[in-house]
Short mmCIF file of C-alpha atoms (C1' of nucleotides) in Angstrom, two decimals:
data_model
loop_
_atom_site.label_atom_id
_atom_site.label_comp_id
_atom_site.label_asym_id
_atom_site.label_seq_id
_atom_site.Cartn_x
_atom_site.Cartn_y
_atom_site.Cartn_z
CA MET A 174 2.39 -50.36 14.45
CA LYS A 175 5.30 -48.41 15.85
CA GLN A 176 4.90 -44.66 16.17
CA ILE A 177 7.86 -44.07 13.92
CA SER A 178 6.30 -45.71 10.92
CA ARG A 179 3.64 -43.04 10.65
CA PHE A 180 6.21 -40.46 9.64
CA SER A 181 5.45 -38.30 6.72
CA HIS A 182 3.32 -40.64 4.75
CA PHE A 183 0.40 -41.15 7.08
CA GLY A 184 -2.06 -42.83 4.80
CA GLU A 185 -5.32 -41.79 6.31
CA LEU A 186 -6.21 -39.32 8.97
CA SER A 187 -8.54 -40.46 11.69
CA ASP A 188 -10.61 -38.10 13.76
CA LYS A 189 -8.10 -38.08 16.54
CA ASP A 190 -5.42 -36.88 14.11
CA TYR A 191 -7.33 -33.65 13.72
CA PHE A 192 -6.12 -32.16 16.92
CA ARG A 193 -7.64 -29.13 18.51
CA ILE A 194 -5.22 -26.95 16.63
CA ALA A 195 -6.53 -23.85 14.96
CA LEU A 196 -4.74 -22.17 12.10
CA SER A 197 -4.82 -18.45 11.53
CA VAL A 198 -3.24 -15.95 9.23
CA ASP A 199 -1.90 -12.61 10.44
CA CYS A 200 -1.04 -9.77 8.09
CA VAL A 201 1.53 -7.11 8.73
CA ILE A 202 0.19 -4.43 6.43
CA PHE A 203 2.76 -1.76 5.82
CA GLY A 204 1.95 1.70 4.51
CA PHE A 205 3.87 4.93 4.01
CA GLU A 206 2.62 8.34 5.08
CA ASP A 207 4.19 11.61 6.22
CA GLY A 208 7.64 10.22 5.60
CA GLU A 209 7.05 7.35 8.02
CA LEU A 210 6.61 3.62 7.66
CA LYS A 211 3.30 2.67 9.22
CA VAL A 212 1.50 -0.54 10.02
CA LEU A 213 -2.20 -1.22 10.16
CA VAL A 214 -3.22 -2.32 13.64
CA ILE A 215 -6.42 -2.84 15.52
CA LYS A 216 -7.32 -2.54 19.18
CA CYS A 217 -7.43 -5.87 20.87
CA ASN A 218 -10.55 -6.61 22.85
CA ILE A 219 -9.87 -9.91 24.52
CA LYS A 220 -9.35 -9.55 28.20
CA GLU A 221 -5.72 -10.72 28.41
CA TYR A 222 -4.53 -7.99 26.05
CA LYS A 223 -7.32 -5.42 26.40
CA GLY A 224 -6.58 -2.17 24.64
CA MET A 225 -3.29 -3.26 23.12
CA TRP A 226 -2.61 -3.14 19.41
CA SER A 227 -2.77 -6.33 17.40
CA LEU A 228 -2.29 -7.30 13.78
CA LEU A 229 -5.11 -8.09 11.40
CA GLY A 230 -5.83 -11.75 11.09
CA ASP A 231 -8.43 -14.41 10.99
CA LEU A 232 -8.79 -18.16 11.13
CA VAL A 233 -8.10 -20.02 7.93
CA ARG A 234 -11.20 -21.63 6.55
CA PRO A 235 -11.31 -25.35 5.81
CA ASP A 236 -11.63 -24.79 2.09
CA GLU A 237 -9.21 -21.92 1.75
CA ASP A 238 -5.55 -21.74 0.76
CA LEU A 239 -3.23 -19.81 3.04
CA ASP A 240 -2.55 -17.22 0.38
CA SER A 241 -6.26 -16.83 -0.25
CA ALA A 242 -6.90 -16.28 3.43
CA SER A 243 -4.39 -13.46 3.60
CA TYR A 244 -5.87 -11.90 0.45
CA ARG A 245 -9.32 -12.15 1.98
CA ILE A 246 -8.23 -10.40 5.16
CA LEU A 247 -6.62 -7.64 3.18
CA LYS A 248 -9.55 -7.23 0.85
CA ASP A 249 -12.04 -7.09 3.69
CA ARG A 250 -10.00 -4.64 5.66
CA THR A 251 -8.65 -2.30 3.05
CA GLY A 252 -10.84 -2.88 0.03
CA LEU A 253 -7.73 -3.45 -2.05
CA ASP A 254 -7.28 -6.58 -4.06
CA ASP A 255 -4.13 -5.82 -5.96
CA VAL A 256 -1.51 -5.65 -3.27
CA TYR A 257 1.87 -7.14 -2.61
CA LEU A 258 1.76 -10.08 -0.22
CA GLU A 259 4.55 -12.34 0.91
CA GLN A 260 4.55 -15.17 3.39
CA VAL A 261 7.14 -14.70 6.08
CA GLN A 262 6.99 -17.22 8.86
CA THR A 263 4.74 -19.42 10.95
CA PHE A 264 4.57 -18.94 14.68
CA GLY A 265 3.50 -21.94 16.63
CA LYS A 266 4.47 -21.72 20.29
CA VAL A 267 2.03 -23.76 22.35
CA ASN A 268 0.84 -20.93 24.54
CA ARG A 269 0.99 -18.02 22.16
CA HIS A 270 -2.79 -17.54 22.23
CA PRO A 271 -4.77 -17.57 25.47
CA ALA A 272 -7.87 -19.02 23.82
CA GLY A 273 -6.21 -22.28 22.85
CA ARG A 274 -3.72 -23.73 20.44
CA VAL A 275 -3.56 -21.32 17.54
CA ILE A 276 -0.77 -21.51 15.02
CA THR A 277 -0.44 -18.49 12.81
CA THR A 278 1.14 -18.01 9.42
CA THR A 279 2.21 -14.45 8.84
CA TYR A 280 2.36 -12.35 5.71
CA PHE A 281 3.59 -8.88 5.11
CA SER A 282 1.82 -6.64 2.69
CA LEU A 283 2.62 -3.32 1.07
CA VAL A 284 -0.16 -0.88 0.26
CA ASN A 285 -0.49 2.73 -0.69
CA ILE A 286 -2.36 4.29 2.22
CA LYS A 287 -3.93 7.05 0.13
CA ASP A 288 -5.36 4.58 -2.36
CA HIS A 289 -8.07 3.30 -0.11
CA GLN A 290 -8.66 5.55 2.87
CA LEU A 291 -9.90 3.27 5.63
CA LYS A 292 -13.33 3.80 6.92
CA LEU A 293 -11.79 4.95 10.14
CA SER A 294 -15.26 5.37 11.57
CA ASP A 295 -14.21 3.14 14.36
CA ASN A 296 -10.85 4.29 15.60
CA GLU A 297 -10.09 0.76 16.66
CA LEU A 298 -8.43 0.39 13.27
CA HIS A 299 -5.41 2.57 12.84
CA TRP A 300 -2.25 3.30 10.87
CA HIS A 301 0.51 3.42 13.44
CA PRO A 302 4.12 4.48 12.91
CA VAL A 303 6.24 1.34 13.13
CA LYS A 304 8.98 3.11 15.06
CA GLU A 305 6.63 4.01 17.86
CA ILE A 306 5.32 0.54 18.51
CA THR A 307 7.02 -0.95 21.54
CA GLU A 308 4.58 -3.66 22.53
CA MET A 309 1.60 -5.46 21.08
CA ALA A 310 -0.88 -8.15 22.03
CA PHE A 311 0.07 -11.82 21.80
CA ASP A 312 3.44 -12.34 20.10
CA HIS A 313 2.57 -9.71 17.52
CA LYS A 314 5.49 -7.44 18.28
CA ASN A 315 7.78 -10.34 17.51
CA ILE A 316 5.89 -10.99 14.31
CA LEU A 317 6.11 -7.34 13.34
CA ASP A 318 9.86 -7.30 13.93
CA THR A 319 10.33 -10.43 11.88
CA CYS A 320 8.32 -9.03 8.99
CA LEU A 321 10.12 -5.72 9.09
CA GLU A 322 13.44 -7.51 8.99
CA ARG A 323 12.25 -9.48 5.97
CA LEU A 324 11.05 -6.33 4.26
CA ARG A 325 14.44 -4.71 4.77
CA GLU A 326 16.19 -7.62 3.13
CA LYS A 327 13.66 -7.73 0.35
CA ILE A 328 13.94 -4.14 -0.80
CA GLN A 329 17.69 -4.46 -1.26
CA ASP A 330 17.25 -6.51 -4.46
CA HIS A 331 13.59 -6.47 -5.35
CA PRO A 332 11.41 -3.68 -6.66
CA VAL A 333 8.62 -3.89 -4.11
CA VAL A 334 8.52 -0.48 -2.46
CA PHE A 335 6.57 0.87 -5.40
CA ASN A 336 3.57 -0.73 -3.77
CA LEU A 337 3.84 1.78 -0.95
CA LEU A 338 3.67 4.76 -3.30
CA PRO A 339 1.05 6.24 -5.61
CA LYS A 340 1.27 5.45 -9.32
CA LYS A 341 3.25 8.61 -9.94
CA PHE A 342 6.00 9.59 -7.58
CA SER A 343 9.14 11.69 -7.42
CA LEU A 344 12.58 10.36 -6.74
CA ARG A 345 12.53 12.20 -3.46
CA GLU A 346 9.47 10.26 -2.37
CA LEU A 347 11.05 7.01 -3.45
CA GLN A 348 14.21 7.71 -1.52
CA SER A 349 12.15 8.73 1.44
CA VAL A 350 10.46 5.32 1.50
CA TYR A 351 13.81 3.57 1.50
CA GLU A 352 15.05 5.76 4.31
CA ALA A 353 11.93 5.08 6.34
CA VAL A 354 12.09 1.32 5.87
CA LEU A 355 15.82 1.02 6.43
CA ASN A 356 15.83 3.64 9.13
CA CYS A 357 18.88 5.40 7.78
CA GLU A 358 19.88 8.30 5.55
CA LEU A 359 20.94 7.76 1.97
CA ASP A 360 23.05 9.83 -0.35
CA ARG A 361 20.78 11.44 -2.92
CA ARG A 362 23.17 11.31 -5.85
CA ASN A 363 24.13 7.68 -5.34
CA PHE A 364 20.52 6.76 -4.81
CA ARG A 365 19.41 8.33 -8.07
CA LYS A 366 22.34 6.88 -9.97
CA LYS A 367 21.53 3.39 -8.74
CA PHE A 368 17.87 3.63 -9.67
CA PHE A 369 18.53 4.89 -13.16
CA MET A 370 20.98 2.07 -13.70
CA MET A 371 18.42 -0.47 -12.46
CA ASP A 372 16.03 0.50 -15.19
CA TRP A 373 13.10 0.25 -12.81
CA LEU A 374 11.67 3.66 -13.59
CA ILE A 375 9.85 5.30 -16.45
CA ASP A 376 10.18 9.07 -16.76
CA LEU A 377 6.69 10.49 -17.16
CA ASN A 378 7.90 13.95 -18.24
CA GLU A 379 5.58 15.44 -15.68
CA LEU A 380 6.30 17.52 -12.64
CA GLU A 381 5.03 17.42 -9.10
CA GLU A 382 2.26 19.87 -8.27
CA ASP A 383 1.29 21.65 -5.10
CA VAL A 384 4.71 21.39 -3.53
CA PRO A 385 6.10 24.46 -1.76
CA HIS A 386 9.38 24.34 -3.64
CA ARG A 387 10.80 23.49 -7.00
CA PRO A 388 8.79 20.50 -8.23
CA GLY A 389 10.58 17.27 -9.04
CA LYS A 390 10.01 15.05 -12.04
CA LEU A 391 7.47 12.26 -11.75
CA TYR A 392 8.17 8.63 -12.52
CA LYS A 393 6.25 5.41 -12.58
CA PHE A 394 7.36 1.88 -11.93
CA ASN A 395 8.52 0.02 -15.01
CA ALA A 396 6.11 -2.87 -14.59
CA ALA A 397 6.74 -4.32 -18.03
CA LYS A 398 10.26 -5.14 -17.00
CA PHE A 399 8.96 -7.47 -14.32
CA ALA A 400 5.89 -8.99 -15.92
CA LYS A 401 7.64 -12.28 -16.50
CA LYS A 402 9.04 -12.41 -13.00
CA ALA A 403 5.67 -11.63 -11.46
CA LYS A 404 4.11 -14.45 -13.41
CA LYS A 405 6.72 -16.84 -12.16
CA VAL A 406 6.07 -15.89 -8.56
CA SER A 407 2.32 -16.45 -8.64
CA MET B 211 -22.29 -10.02 14.95
CA LYS B 212 -20.76 -9.30 11.57
CA GLN B 213 -18.12 -11.65 10.28
CA ILE B 214 -15.60 -8.88 10.04
CA SER B 215 -15.60 -8.15 13.73
CA ARG B 216 -14.01 -11.47 14.56
CA PHE B 217 -10.79 -10.50 12.87
CA SER B 218 -7.59 -11.11 14.68
CA HIS B 219 -8.81 -10.82 18.20
CA PHE B 220 -11.25 -13.68 18.37
CA GLY B 221 -11.88 -13.90 22.08
CA GLU B 222 -12.75 -17.51 22.49
CA LEU B 223 -12.60 -20.43 20.18
CA SER B 224 -15.64 -22.60 19.94
CA ASP B 225 -15.58 -26.20 18.81
CA LYS B 226 -16.52 -25.26 15.31
CA ASP B 227 -13.52 -22.96 15.08
CA TYR B 228 -11.27 -25.98 15.37
CA PHE B 229 -11.65 -26.97 11.78
CA ARG B 230 -10.66 -30.30 10.43
CA ILE B 231 -7.26 -28.92 9.61
CA ALA B 232 -4.22 -30.96 10.47
CA LEU B 233 -0.81 -29.44 10.90
CA SER B 234 2.36 -31.25 10.02
CA VAL B 235 6.06 -30.52 9.88
CA ASP B 236 8.26 -31.66 7.02
CA CYS B 237 12.04 -31.65 7.20
CA VAL B 238 14.36 -31.28 4.26
CA ILE B 239 17.43 -32.90 5.75
CA PHE B 240 20.51 -32.10 3.71
CA GLY B 241 23.73 -34.05 3.88
CA PHE B 242 26.98 -34.10 1.94
CA GLU B 243 28.66 -37.24 0.64
CA ASP B 244 30.91 -38.13 -2.28
CA GLY B 245 31.05 -34.52 -3.34
CA GLU B 246 27.30 -34.35 -3.71
CA LEU B 247 24.52 -32.62 -1.84
CA LYS B 248 22.05 -35.23 -0.69
CA VAL B 249 18.65 -35.21 0.96
CA LEU B 250 17.13 -37.77 3.27
CA VAL B 251 13.98 -39.22 1.72
CA ILE B 252 11.67 -42.09 2.40
CA LYS B 253 9.54 -44.27 0.16
CA CYS B 254 5.95 -43.19 0.22
CA ASN B 255 3.42 -45.91 0.85
CA ILE B 256 0.08 -44.25 0.41
CA LYS B 257 -1.66 -45.38 -2.69
CA GLU B 258 -1.77 -42.02 -4.52
CA TYR B 259 2.02 -41.70 -4.50
CA LYS B 260 3.07 -45.32 -4.05
CA GLY B 261 6.79 -45.81 -4.36
CA MET B 262 7.69 -42.15 -4.80
CA TRP B 263 10.12 -40.38 -2.53
CA SER B 264 8.80 -38.12 0.17
CA LEU B 265 10.31 -35.96 2.89
CA LEU B 266 10.36 -36.86 6.55
CA GLY B 267 7.55 -35.38 8.52
CA ASP B 268 4.87 -35.95 11.07
CA LEU B 269 1.82 -34.32 12.52
CA VAL B 270 2.43 -31.65 15.12
CA ARG B 271 1.21 -32.71 18.53
CA PRO B 272 -1.24 -30.59 20.47
CA ASP B 273 1.27 -29.77 23.18
CA GLU B 274 4.29 -29.30 20.95
CA ASP B 275 5.94 -26.21 19.49
CA LEU B 276 6.70 -26.27 15.77
CA ASP B 277 10.42 -26.15 16.38
CA SER B 278 10.15 -28.99 18.85
CA ALA B 279 8.26 -31.07 16.36
CA SER B 280 10.98 -30.68 13.76
CA TYR B 281 13.65 -31.53 16.32
CA ARG B 282 11.69 -34.59 17.32
CA ILE B 283 11.46 -35.81 13.75
CA LEU B 284 15.15 -35.30 13.24
CA LYS B 285 16.10 -36.95 16.50
CA ASP B 286 13.90 -39.97 15.84
CA ARG B 287 15.16 -40.37 12.33
CA THR B 288 18.84 -39.63 12.59
CA GLY B 289 19.60 -39.93 16.27
CA LEU B 290 21.17 -36.50 16.17
CA ASP B 291 20.04 -33.77 18.50
CA ASP B 292 22.53 -31.05 17.78
CA VAL B 293 21.76 -30.09 14.22
CA TYR B 294 21.06 -26.95 12.31
CA LEU B 295 17.38 -26.35 11.71
CA GLU B 296 15.67 -23.41 10.09
CA GLN B 297 12.02 -22.83 9.32
CA VAL B 298 11.48 -22.04 5.68
CA GLN B 299 7.86 -21.81 4.65
CA THR B 300 4.39 -23.16 5.25
CA PHE B 301 2.53 -24.87 2.45
CA GLY B 302 -1.21 -24.84 2.73
CA LYS B 303 -2.93 -25.52 -0.57
CA VAL B 304 -6.32 -27.07 0.07
CA ASN B 305 -5.71 -30.26 -1.84
CA ARG B 306 -2.05 -30.81 -1.24
CA HIS B 307 -2.66 -34.00 0.75
CA PRO B 308 -5.10 -36.66 -0.46
CA ALA B 309 -6.02 -37.72 3.07
CA GLY B 310 -7.55 -34.37 3.97
CA ARG B 311 -6.63 -30.82 4.80
CA VAL B 312 -3.03 -30.91 5.95
CA ILE B 313 -0.99 -27.78 6.23
CA THR B 314 2.71 -28.31 6.57
CA THR B 315 5.45 -26.12 7.93
CA THR B 316 8.81 -26.95 6.46
CA TYR B 317 12.31 -26.82 7.88
CA PHE B 318 15.64 -27.48 6.34
CA SER B 319 18.34 -29.15 8.30
CA LEU B 320 22.05 -29.69 7.80
CA VAL B 321 23.71 -32.84 9.13
CA ASN B 322 26.96 -34.63 8.70
CA ILE B 323 25.98 -37.93 7.14
CA LYS B 324 28.93 -39.85 8.55
CA ASP B 325 28.12 -38.78 12.09
CA HIS B 326 25.15 -41.00 12.48
CA GLN B 327 24.97 -43.70 9.85
CA LEU B 328 21.30 -44.47 9.39
CA LYS B 329 20.09 -47.87 10.25
CA LEU B 330 19.50 -48.45 6.61
CA SER B 331 18.07 -51.81 7.46
CA ASP B 332 14.98 -50.83 5.61
CA ASN B 333 15.97 -49.28 2.35
CA GLU B 334 12.84 -47.23 2.41
CA LEU B 335 14.96 -44.53 4.04
CA HIS B 336 17.66 -43.20 1.81
CA TRP B 337 20.15 -40.44 1.14
CA HIS B 338 19.44 -39.28 -2.38
CA PRO B 339 21.49 -36.86 -4.51
CA VAL B 340 19.48 -33.66 -4.75
CA LYS B 341 20.37 -33.17 -8.40
CA GLU B 342 18.85 -36.46 -9.39
CA ILE B 343 15.46 -35.88 -7.84
CA THR B 344 12.98 -34.87 -10.48
CA GLU B 345 9.70 -35.67 -8.82
CA MET B 346 8.41 -36.52 -5.38
CA ALA B 347 5.16 -37.37 -3.63
CA PHE B 348 2.72 -34.62 -2.67
CA ASP B 349 4.16 -31.15 -3.21
CA HIS B 350 7.47 -32.29 -1.78
CA LYS B 351 9.51 -31.48 -4.87
CA ASN B 352 8.28 -27.92 -4.59
CA ILE B 353 9.20 -27.91 -0.90
CA LEU B 354 12.63 -29.29 -1.66
CA ASP B 355 13.25 -26.62 -4.31
CA THR B 356 12.16 -23.88 -1.95
CA CYS B 357 14.42 -25.13 0.81
CA LEU B 358 17.37 -25.52 -1.51
CA GLU B 359 16.88 -21.97 -2.71
CA ARG B 360 16.81 -20.78 0.89
CA LEU B 361 19.96 -22.74 1.68
CA ARG B 362 21.75 -21.15 -1.26
CA GLU B 363 20.92 -17.69 -0.03
CA LYS B 364 21.81 -18.59 3.52
CA ILE B 365 25.33 -19.84 2.88
CA GLN B 366 26.30 -16.61 1.16
CA ASP B 367 26.48 -14.73 4.46
CA HIS B 368 26.13 -17.26 7.21
CA PRO B 369 28.50 -19.95 8.42
CA VAL B 370 26.16 -22.90 8.28
CA VAL B 371 27.77 -25.36 5.89
CA PHE B 372 30.07 -26.54 8.65
CA ASN B 373 27.13 -28.57 9.83
CA LEU B 374 27.47 -30.68 6.70
CA LEU B 375 31.10 -31.54 7.40
CA PRO B 376 32.96 -33.51 10.06
CA LYS B 377 34.60 -31.60 12.90
CA LYS B 378 37.88 -31.51 11.05
CA PHE B 379 37.93 -30.75 7.36
CA SER B 380 40.23 -29.49 4.65
CA LEU B 381 39.65 -26.38 2.63
CA ARG B 382 39.13 -28.54 -0.40
CA GLU B 383 36.23 -30.28 1.32
CA LEU B 384 34.76 -26.95 2.37
CA GLN B 385 34.94 -25.58 -1.13
CA SER B 386 33.48 -28.77 -2.45
CA VAL B 387 30.39 -28.31 -0.25
CA TYR B 388 29.89 -24.80 -1.57
CA GLU B 389 30.21 -25.99 -5.12
CA ALA B 390 27.73 -28.79 -4.53
CA VAL B 391 25.15 -26.52 -2.91
CA LEU B 392 25.52 -23.67 -5.37
CA ASN B 393 25.94 -26.02 -8.30
CA CYS B 394 28.85 -24.09 -9.75
CA GLU B 395 32.63 -24.02 -9.81
CA LEU B 396 34.59 -21.65 -7.62
CA ASP B 397 38.09 -20.28 -7.94
CA ARG B 398 40.27 -21.96 -5.35
CA ARG B 399 42.48 -18.98 -4.57
CA ASN B 400 39.64 -16.53 -4.16
CA PHE B 401 37.70 -19.02 -2.11
CA ARG B 402 40.56 -19.52 0.32
CA LYS B 403 41.27 -15.82 0.52
CA LYS B 404 37.67 -15.08 1.41
CA PHE B 405 37.51 -17.70 4.11
CA PHE B 406 40.70 -16.60 5.80
CA MET B 407 39.45 -13.02 5.78
CA MET B 408 36.15 -14.12 7.32
CA ASP B 409 37.91 -15.49 10.34
CA TRP B 410 35.58 -18.47 10.41
CA LEU B 411 38.32 -21.10 10.56
CA ILE B 412 40.82 -22.34 13.09
CA ASP B 413 43.97 -23.96 11.74
CA LEU B 414 44.46 -27.27 13.54
CA ASN B 415 48.04 -27.77 12.33
CA GLU B 416 47.11 -31.26 11.30
CA LEU B 417 47.07 -32.88 7.90
CA GLU B 418 44.59 -35.06 6.13
CA GLU B 419 45.30 -38.78 6.23
CA ASP B 420 44.55 -41.61 3.89
CA VAL B 421 44.26 -39.40 0.84
CA PRO B 422 45.92 -40.58 -2.38
CA HIS B 423 47.77 -37.31 -2.89
CA ARG B 424 49.45 -34.53 -1.01
CA PRO B 425 47.37 -34.08 2.16
CA GLY B 426 45.80 -30.72 2.91
CA LYS B 427 45.74 -28.91 6.22
CA LEU B 428 42.80 -29.51 8.53
CA TYR B 429 40.64 -26.79 10.04
CA LYS B 430 37.72 -26.58 12.38
CA PHE B 431 34.89 -24.10 12.54
CA ASN B 432 35.58 -21.11 14.78
CA ALA B 433 32.49 -21.60 16.94
CA ALA B 434 33.56 -19.11 19.62
CA LYS B 435 33.22 -16.35 17.08
CA PHE B 436 29.52 -17.07 16.77
CA ALA B 437 28.51 -18.00 20.26
CA LYS B 438 26.86 -14.65 20.82
CA LYS B 439 25.04 -14.73 17.51
CA ALA B 440 23.77 -18.22 18.12
CA LYS B 441 22.40 -17.15 21.45
CA LYS B 442 20.57 -14.28 19.85
CA VAL B 443 18.94 -16.54 17.31
CA SER B 444 17.53 -19.00 19.79
"C1'" DT C 312 63.64 -41.53 -9.33
"C1'" DT C 313 60.13 -39.96 -12.21
"C1'" DT C 314 55.35 -39.09 -12.72
"C1'" DT C 315 51.13 -37.69 -10.99
"C1'" DA C 316 47.67 -35.10 -8.76
"C1'" DA C 317 46.70 -32.60 -5.51
"C1'" DT C 318 47.88 -28.35 -2.17
"C1'" DG C 319 49.33 -23.64 -1.41
"C1'" DT C 320 50.21 -18.85 -2.53
"C1'" DG C 321 50.10 -13.19 -4.76
"C1'" DT C 322 49.11 -9.71 -8.04
"C1'" DA C 323 46.81 -7.09 -11.51
"C1'" DT C 324 42.23 -5.83 -13.33
"C1'" DT C 325 37.64 -4.86 -13.12
"C1'" DT C 326 33.53 -3.75 -10.85
"C1'" DT C 327 30.99 -1.90 -7.19
"C1'" DT C 328 30.30 1.12 -3.55
"C1'" DA C 329 30.96 5.38 -1.09
"C1'" DA C 330 32.13 10.21 -0.48
"C1'" DC C 331 31.50 14.66 -1.81
"C1'" DA C 332 29.88 20.35 -3.92
"C1'" DC C 333 27.68 23.45 -6.74
"C1'" DA C 334 24.50 25.30 -10.23
"C1'" DT C 335 19.39 25.34 -11.21
"C1'" DT C 336 14.49 26.17 -10.55
"C1'" DA C 337 10.02 27.29 -8.80
"C1'" DT C 338 7.84 29.25 -4.74
"C1'" DT C 339 7.41 32.46 -0.94
"C1'" DG C 340 7.85 36.76 1.34
"C1'" DC C 341 9.07 41.41 1.09
"C1'" DG D 1078 9.45 42.75 -9.29
"C1'" DC D 1079 13.15 41.09 -6.68
"C1'" DA D 1080 15.62 38.74 -3.17
"C1'" DA D 1081 15.63 34.83 -0.25
"C1'" DT D 1082 14.49 30.14 0.35
"C1'" DA D 1083 14.39 25.33 -0.18
"C1'" DA D 1084 14.18 22.04 -2.79
"C1'" DT D 1085 15.84 19.48 -7.45
"C1'" DG D 1086 19.43 17.85 -10.53
"C1'" DT D 1087 24.01 16.46 -11.92
"C1'" DG D 1088 29.77 14.03 -12.25
"C1'" DT D 1089 34.05 12.85 -10.48
"C1'" DT D 1090 37.25 10.80 -7.47
"C1'" DA D 1091 38.68 7.49 -4.03
"C1'" DA D 1092 38.17 3.22 -1.67
"C1'" DA D 1093 36.70 -1.41 -1.36
"C1'" DA D 1094 35.25 -5.75 -3.13
"C1'" DA D 1095 35.11 -9.22 -6.59
"C1'" DT D 1096 37.28 -11.47 -10.29
"C1'" DA D 1097 40.80 -13.48 -13.28
"C1'" DC D 1098 44.83 -15.80 -13.58
"C1'" DA D 1099 50.05 -19.14 -13.21
"C1'" DC D 1100 53.52 -21.46 -10.98
"C1'" DA D 1101 56.14 -23.66 -7.21
"C1'" DT D 1102 55.44 -27.36 -3.60
"C1'" DT D 1103 54.47 -31.76 -1.64
"C1'" DA D 1104 53.40 -36.50 -0.81
"C1'" DA D 1105 51.91 -40.71 -2.94
"C1'" DA D 1106 52.10 -43.99 -6.66
"C1'" DA D 1107 54.33 -46.12 -10.43
#
DNA sequence: TTTTAATGTGTATTTTTAACACATTATTGC
DNA sequence: GCAATAATGTGTTAAAAATACACATTAAAA
């Protein structure tokens, strides 16, 4: 049988078809703290990249969907199980991992850092400002850049940054997230105008507390408005 | 050693880490003909989906990058080696393939149908109008929809549809591709205005031939304008 | 030569985006 | 208590982009 006739509709897989290819999932977990966009990274301990930062990931299990694998990694690492996750891209260069052929599917995730407070007992796990990361183990810097780019596109039209904030937040905080992600300054009046028009916010009629200046009003994300959409996505 | 400590920086892979997971690449190859957007599909011959259309794909080889695999599939199937290819998404549901665990990374591709004229000797391989495809083998309909959606977003800002047309084309043909992809009607005057402003076209000072009406002017894609960008992407 | 069916062009309207300044309020420091 | 501070909160105008829309021109076909 000619090679070409196996295309696409290979009927059965023989043992030799299961190559020595491992599949992993890597998560770019974004958080927001002190006015900065941060990413959760871990010290790499394999000899080729000793001491460098790497993303959180693991091998995909034989009985596990890709999405489930990324949820599992996030759950295990942060304790959160209600987070935003989006698949971004799969990186499959032959020599990207020194241990062998490992193809990795990457997700980015948005979490509210204060919601779960890592057990930072081991300081191998760490929230690092995205802007300060210049290199990482493996091709992880490339993956980070790709995911950040995707996040920037995403927030232009989709209400996802709420996942980086606490339930209640001020407009200043919201704007601050946008500025951190997009790495630019925004006009306050235009920003507020746009958000009110979008109908993404619910005014809680509460005020900030413990701020060293006039407190701003607090809002929450108008989740009801997107219930249908969220269902469609899942 | 606790399970959690293997995350991300697994040092070495043992035999049991290479699960029975196979990795494939599937290509959604778009073409344009008779005013319609078409996709290259092949009759499926595995028993579960006998006779249904499926996408072109193959297993990724152990020594092959993902991008290379998709190029190989395209080259083998269409004879073309200078085509537009873009990775879209990886589909990894546990039971998506009846033969076993097969995770597939999908690409969409844009080719000019007339450039290569399939050896349609076997009519198992076929250009099918996208609009008329309601179901496919495996999860391929889902893959097709996802790729079409990505294509629609892409053409809004990026000059990629030229890949669907011959070297020389009229503005009418160009608009017709947009209308086919976006599945809508566009205003001719605004369309032309936008394209001239974009500076994507070079006027060839030639006219269409063999058309049963007043011939339109012919243009070609202003490739020079994007040489730098293309380099950056690769 | 008339009819046909397409190409080719410009302007007015609407919508969206961007630029911009000052009064208000709670806290802090004196 | 009062002044100074540092943030919140608000509207208008100008520029740019997107949209709607009609008629003359050209080559082929009848």
